[in-house]
């Protein structure tokens, strides 16, 4: 390990003058912003958020992690990266030392929500480390499926030809984690990457929260005119999570004027929100009306197919082999949104790397225990039957039918077995749910499935998959 790692307490003298401290705190904020841009939000939150900066000791930047485990892991996985970014922002830093322990009491670095270098009106550059745009959020990495194909097509269209009548403003809406921000960043990247010739397109992307923060700061420093001019000089303005402006009347007013000025000047506006313009009650009527004047595109809740494709694409990108059964399991279980899905996959991958183990159904279950537990509930025989039928691709009626062909008899036995395992129903009760069969038939099914599972590993895994899908 070239990068320092020790248990030395934070008491060692860290020669930092008070004056320097603010500067260092700013540098640390930039290092963190670089890390965030480099690894993405999920990974950052999982591993790097807890890194704190203790100070500079000679040419060493000392950073702290709350536990030894985290210290070693972050050091191993991100040590070089952190050191590299430190060297970039402060050439006096040669090395980074990782320590375990409580963070020191010195003032925290400015929060990332307000980065020291706002990316307002910046034409995104791929090589620029500090950028409000996530490098992973491009059209190439966006997986298209039924729920999002329309929004995707609209975003593509705007990126190809900004300010096309009918597409201005482009209003993207949908629940958390369905890809609104991803699409907005993708538009920005695409515009930035457009082949030269003409003038570069200037894009301003910011959250509505950031917009408000900028506006209030401008008011405070009496520089609202600069703020207005700056915003009105861009070709494309994107405001993410507009719902944040509800109840913020002055900011809303300012946004309304900016919006009108830009649209009148033939500039493109892209907005995202959690609801459609008409459902955003609390926004001023005239603003709502204008928001709905262009193209309104809805990102629908994901489907199993889309979730599966997203997982597949992400696993491939991460270069990790994840068995189809595990992808299927995750896609069935984690249905809330794509962010959770991605988070779950990242955790699996990190775990597999950490312990040099392969990703299996077992590890998935183990690692994601807490996530899956959230979905815990009572299981009914009907549910079991439905799942089993889906799995084996047979009609639900076959669960109660008298047919004995193996392609339906075996799934029926599996369903009986699972009903015995996963519910507290008695054997006669279970039998009744399967076309009034006798309890001895159920007993036989349980014995038969148990025996088969012992002999046939693939079959056993199938049962396990079903059991877990039902259980968690
Ligand atoms: P929102 O802004 O709608 O809350 P995000 O755009 O932040 O959601 O998406 C959450 C996460 O899910 C991001 O990491 C994003 O890359 C990922 N994601 C969402 N939709 C897709 C998709 N269709 N293909 C690939 N990744 C997606
Ligand atoms: Mg978002």
Short mmCIF file of N, CA and C in Angstrom, two decimals, residues 171-177 180-181 184 205-211 238-246 248 270-275 280 283 339:
data_model
loop_
_atom_site.label_atom_id
_atom_site.label_comp_id
_atom_site.label_asym_id
_atom_site.label_seq_id
_atom_site.Cartn_x
_atom_site.Cartn_y
_atom_site.Cartn_z
N UNK A 171 -41.08 19.51 -20.94
CA UNK A 171 -41.39 19.29 -19.53
C UNK A 171 -41.39 17.79 -19.25
N UNK A 172 -40.42 17.34 -18.47
CA UNK A 172 -40.32 15.91 -18.14
C UNK A 172 -40.83 15.72 -16.73
N UNK A 173 -41.74 14.77 -16.56
CA UNK A 173 -42.16 14.54 -15.19
C UNK A 173 -42.34 13.07 -14.88
N UNK A 174 -42.27 12.76 -13.60
CA UNK A 174 -42.40 11.38 -13.15
C UNK A 174 -41.86 11.25 -11.74
N UNK A 175 -42.09 10.10 -11.15
CA UNK A 175 -41.69 9.86 -9.76
C UNK A 175 -40.18 9.84 -9.58
N UNK A 176 -39.79 9.71 -8.34
CA UNK A 176 -38.36 9.70 -7.98
C UNK A 176 -37.63 8.54 -8.65
N UNK A 177 -36.46 8.83 -9.16
CA UNK A 177 -35.58 7.77 -9.63
C UNK A 177 -35.96 7.14 -10.95
N UNK A 180 -35.36 11.29 -14.82
CA UNK A 180 -35.51 12.67 -15.29
C UNK A 180 -34.16 13.38 -15.36
N UNK A 181 -33.44 13.31 -14.26
CA UNK A 181 -32.14 13.98 -14.22
C UNK A 181 -31.20 13.37 -15.25
N UNK A 184 -31.93 14.81 -18.61
CA UNK A 184 -31.52 16.21 -18.73
C UNK A 184 -30.01 16.31 -18.93
N UNK A 205 -27.52 24.09 -16.58
CA UNK A 205 -28.35 23.10 -15.90
C UNK A 205 -28.26 23.37 -14.41
N UNK A 206 -29.37 23.42 -13.75
CA UNK A 206 -29.32 23.49 -12.28
C UNK A 206 -30.63 23.03 -11.69
N UNK A 207 -30.55 22.63 -10.44
CA UNK A 207 -31.78 22.26 -9.75
C UNK A 207 -32.53 23.53 -9.41
N UNK A 208 -33.83 23.40 -9.20
CA UNK A 208 -34.62 24.57 -8.82
C UNK A 208 -34.10 25.14 -7.50
N UNK A 209 -33.62 24.24 -6.66
CA UNK A 209 -33.07 24.64 -5.38
C UNK A 209 -31.85 25.54 -5.59
N UNK A 210 -31.02 25.11 -6.49
CA UNK A 210 -29.82 25.86 -6.82
C UNK A 210 -30.21 27.23 -7.42
N UNK A 211 -31.22 27.19 -8.25
CA UNK A 211 -31.70 28.43 -8.86
C UNK A 211 -32.09 29.40 -7.75
N UNK A 238 -31.90 24.50 -18.25
CA UNK A 238 -32.57 23.32 -17.69
C UNK A 238 -32.71 23.49 -16.20
N UNK A 239 -33.93 23.34 -15.72
CA UNK A 239 -34.18 23.42 -14.29
C UNK A 239 -34.78 22.09 -13.83
N UNK A 240 -34.07 21.47 -12.91
CA UNK A 240 -34.44 20.14 -12.43
C UNK A 240 -35.27 20.27 -11.14
N UNK A 241 -36.25 19.40 -11.00
CA UNK A 241 -37.07 19.36 -9.79
C UNK A 241 -37.75 20.68 -9.48
N UNK A 242 -38.49 21.13 -10.45
CA UNK A 242 -39.16 22.43 -10.34
C UNK A 242 -40.12 22.50 -9.16
N UNK A 243 -40.64 21.36 -8.74
CA UNK A 243 -41.61 21.38 -7.63
C UNK A 243 -41.04 22.07 -6.40
N UNK A 244 -39.72 22.16 -6.36
CA UNK A 244 -39.09 22.83 -5.23
C UNK A 244 -39.51 24.30 -5.12
N UNK A 245 -39.93 24.88 -6.23
CA UNK A 245 -40.29 26.30 -6.20
C UNK A 245 -41.68 26.57 -5.63
N UNK A 246 -42.42 25.50 -5.36
CA UNK A 246 -43.75 25.70 -4.79
C UNK A 246 -43.62 26.39 -3.44
N UNK A 248 -42.30 29.21 -2.94
CA UNK A 248 -41.20 30.18 -2.91
C UNK A 248 -41.54 31.28 -3.91
N UNK A 270 -35.74 23.31 -20.63
CA UNK A 270 -36.09 21.94 -20.25
C UNK A 270 -36.36 21.94 -18.74
N UNK A 271 -37.48 21.40 -18.38
CA UNK A 271 -37.88 21.41 -16.97
C UNK A 271 -38.17 19.98 -16.53
N UNK A 272 -37.86 19.67 -15.28
CA UNK A 272 -38.35 18.40 -14.75
C UNK A 272 -39.12 18.68 -13.47
N UNK A 273 -40.05 17.82 -13.17
CA UNK A 273 -40.79 17.94 -11.92
C UNK A 273 -41.37 16.58 -11.57
N UNK A 274 -41.89 16.47 -10.37
CA UNK A 274 -42.44 15.17 -9.97
C UNK A 274 -43.88 15.00 -10.44
N UNK A 275 -44.50 16.09 -10.92
CA UNK A 275 -45.87 15.99 -11.41
C UNK A 275 -46.03 16.75 -12.71
N UNK A 280 -49.24 20.42 -10.64
CA UNK A 280 -48.32 21.12 -9.74
C UNK A 280 -49.06 22.25 -9.05
N UNK A 283 -48.04 26.19 -7.84
CA UNK A 283 -47.31 27.06 -8.77
C UNK A 283 -48.32 28.08 -9.29
N UNK A 339 -33.22 4.09 -9.06
CA UNK A 339 -32.11 4.45 -8.20
C UNK A 339 -31.87 3.34 -7.17
#
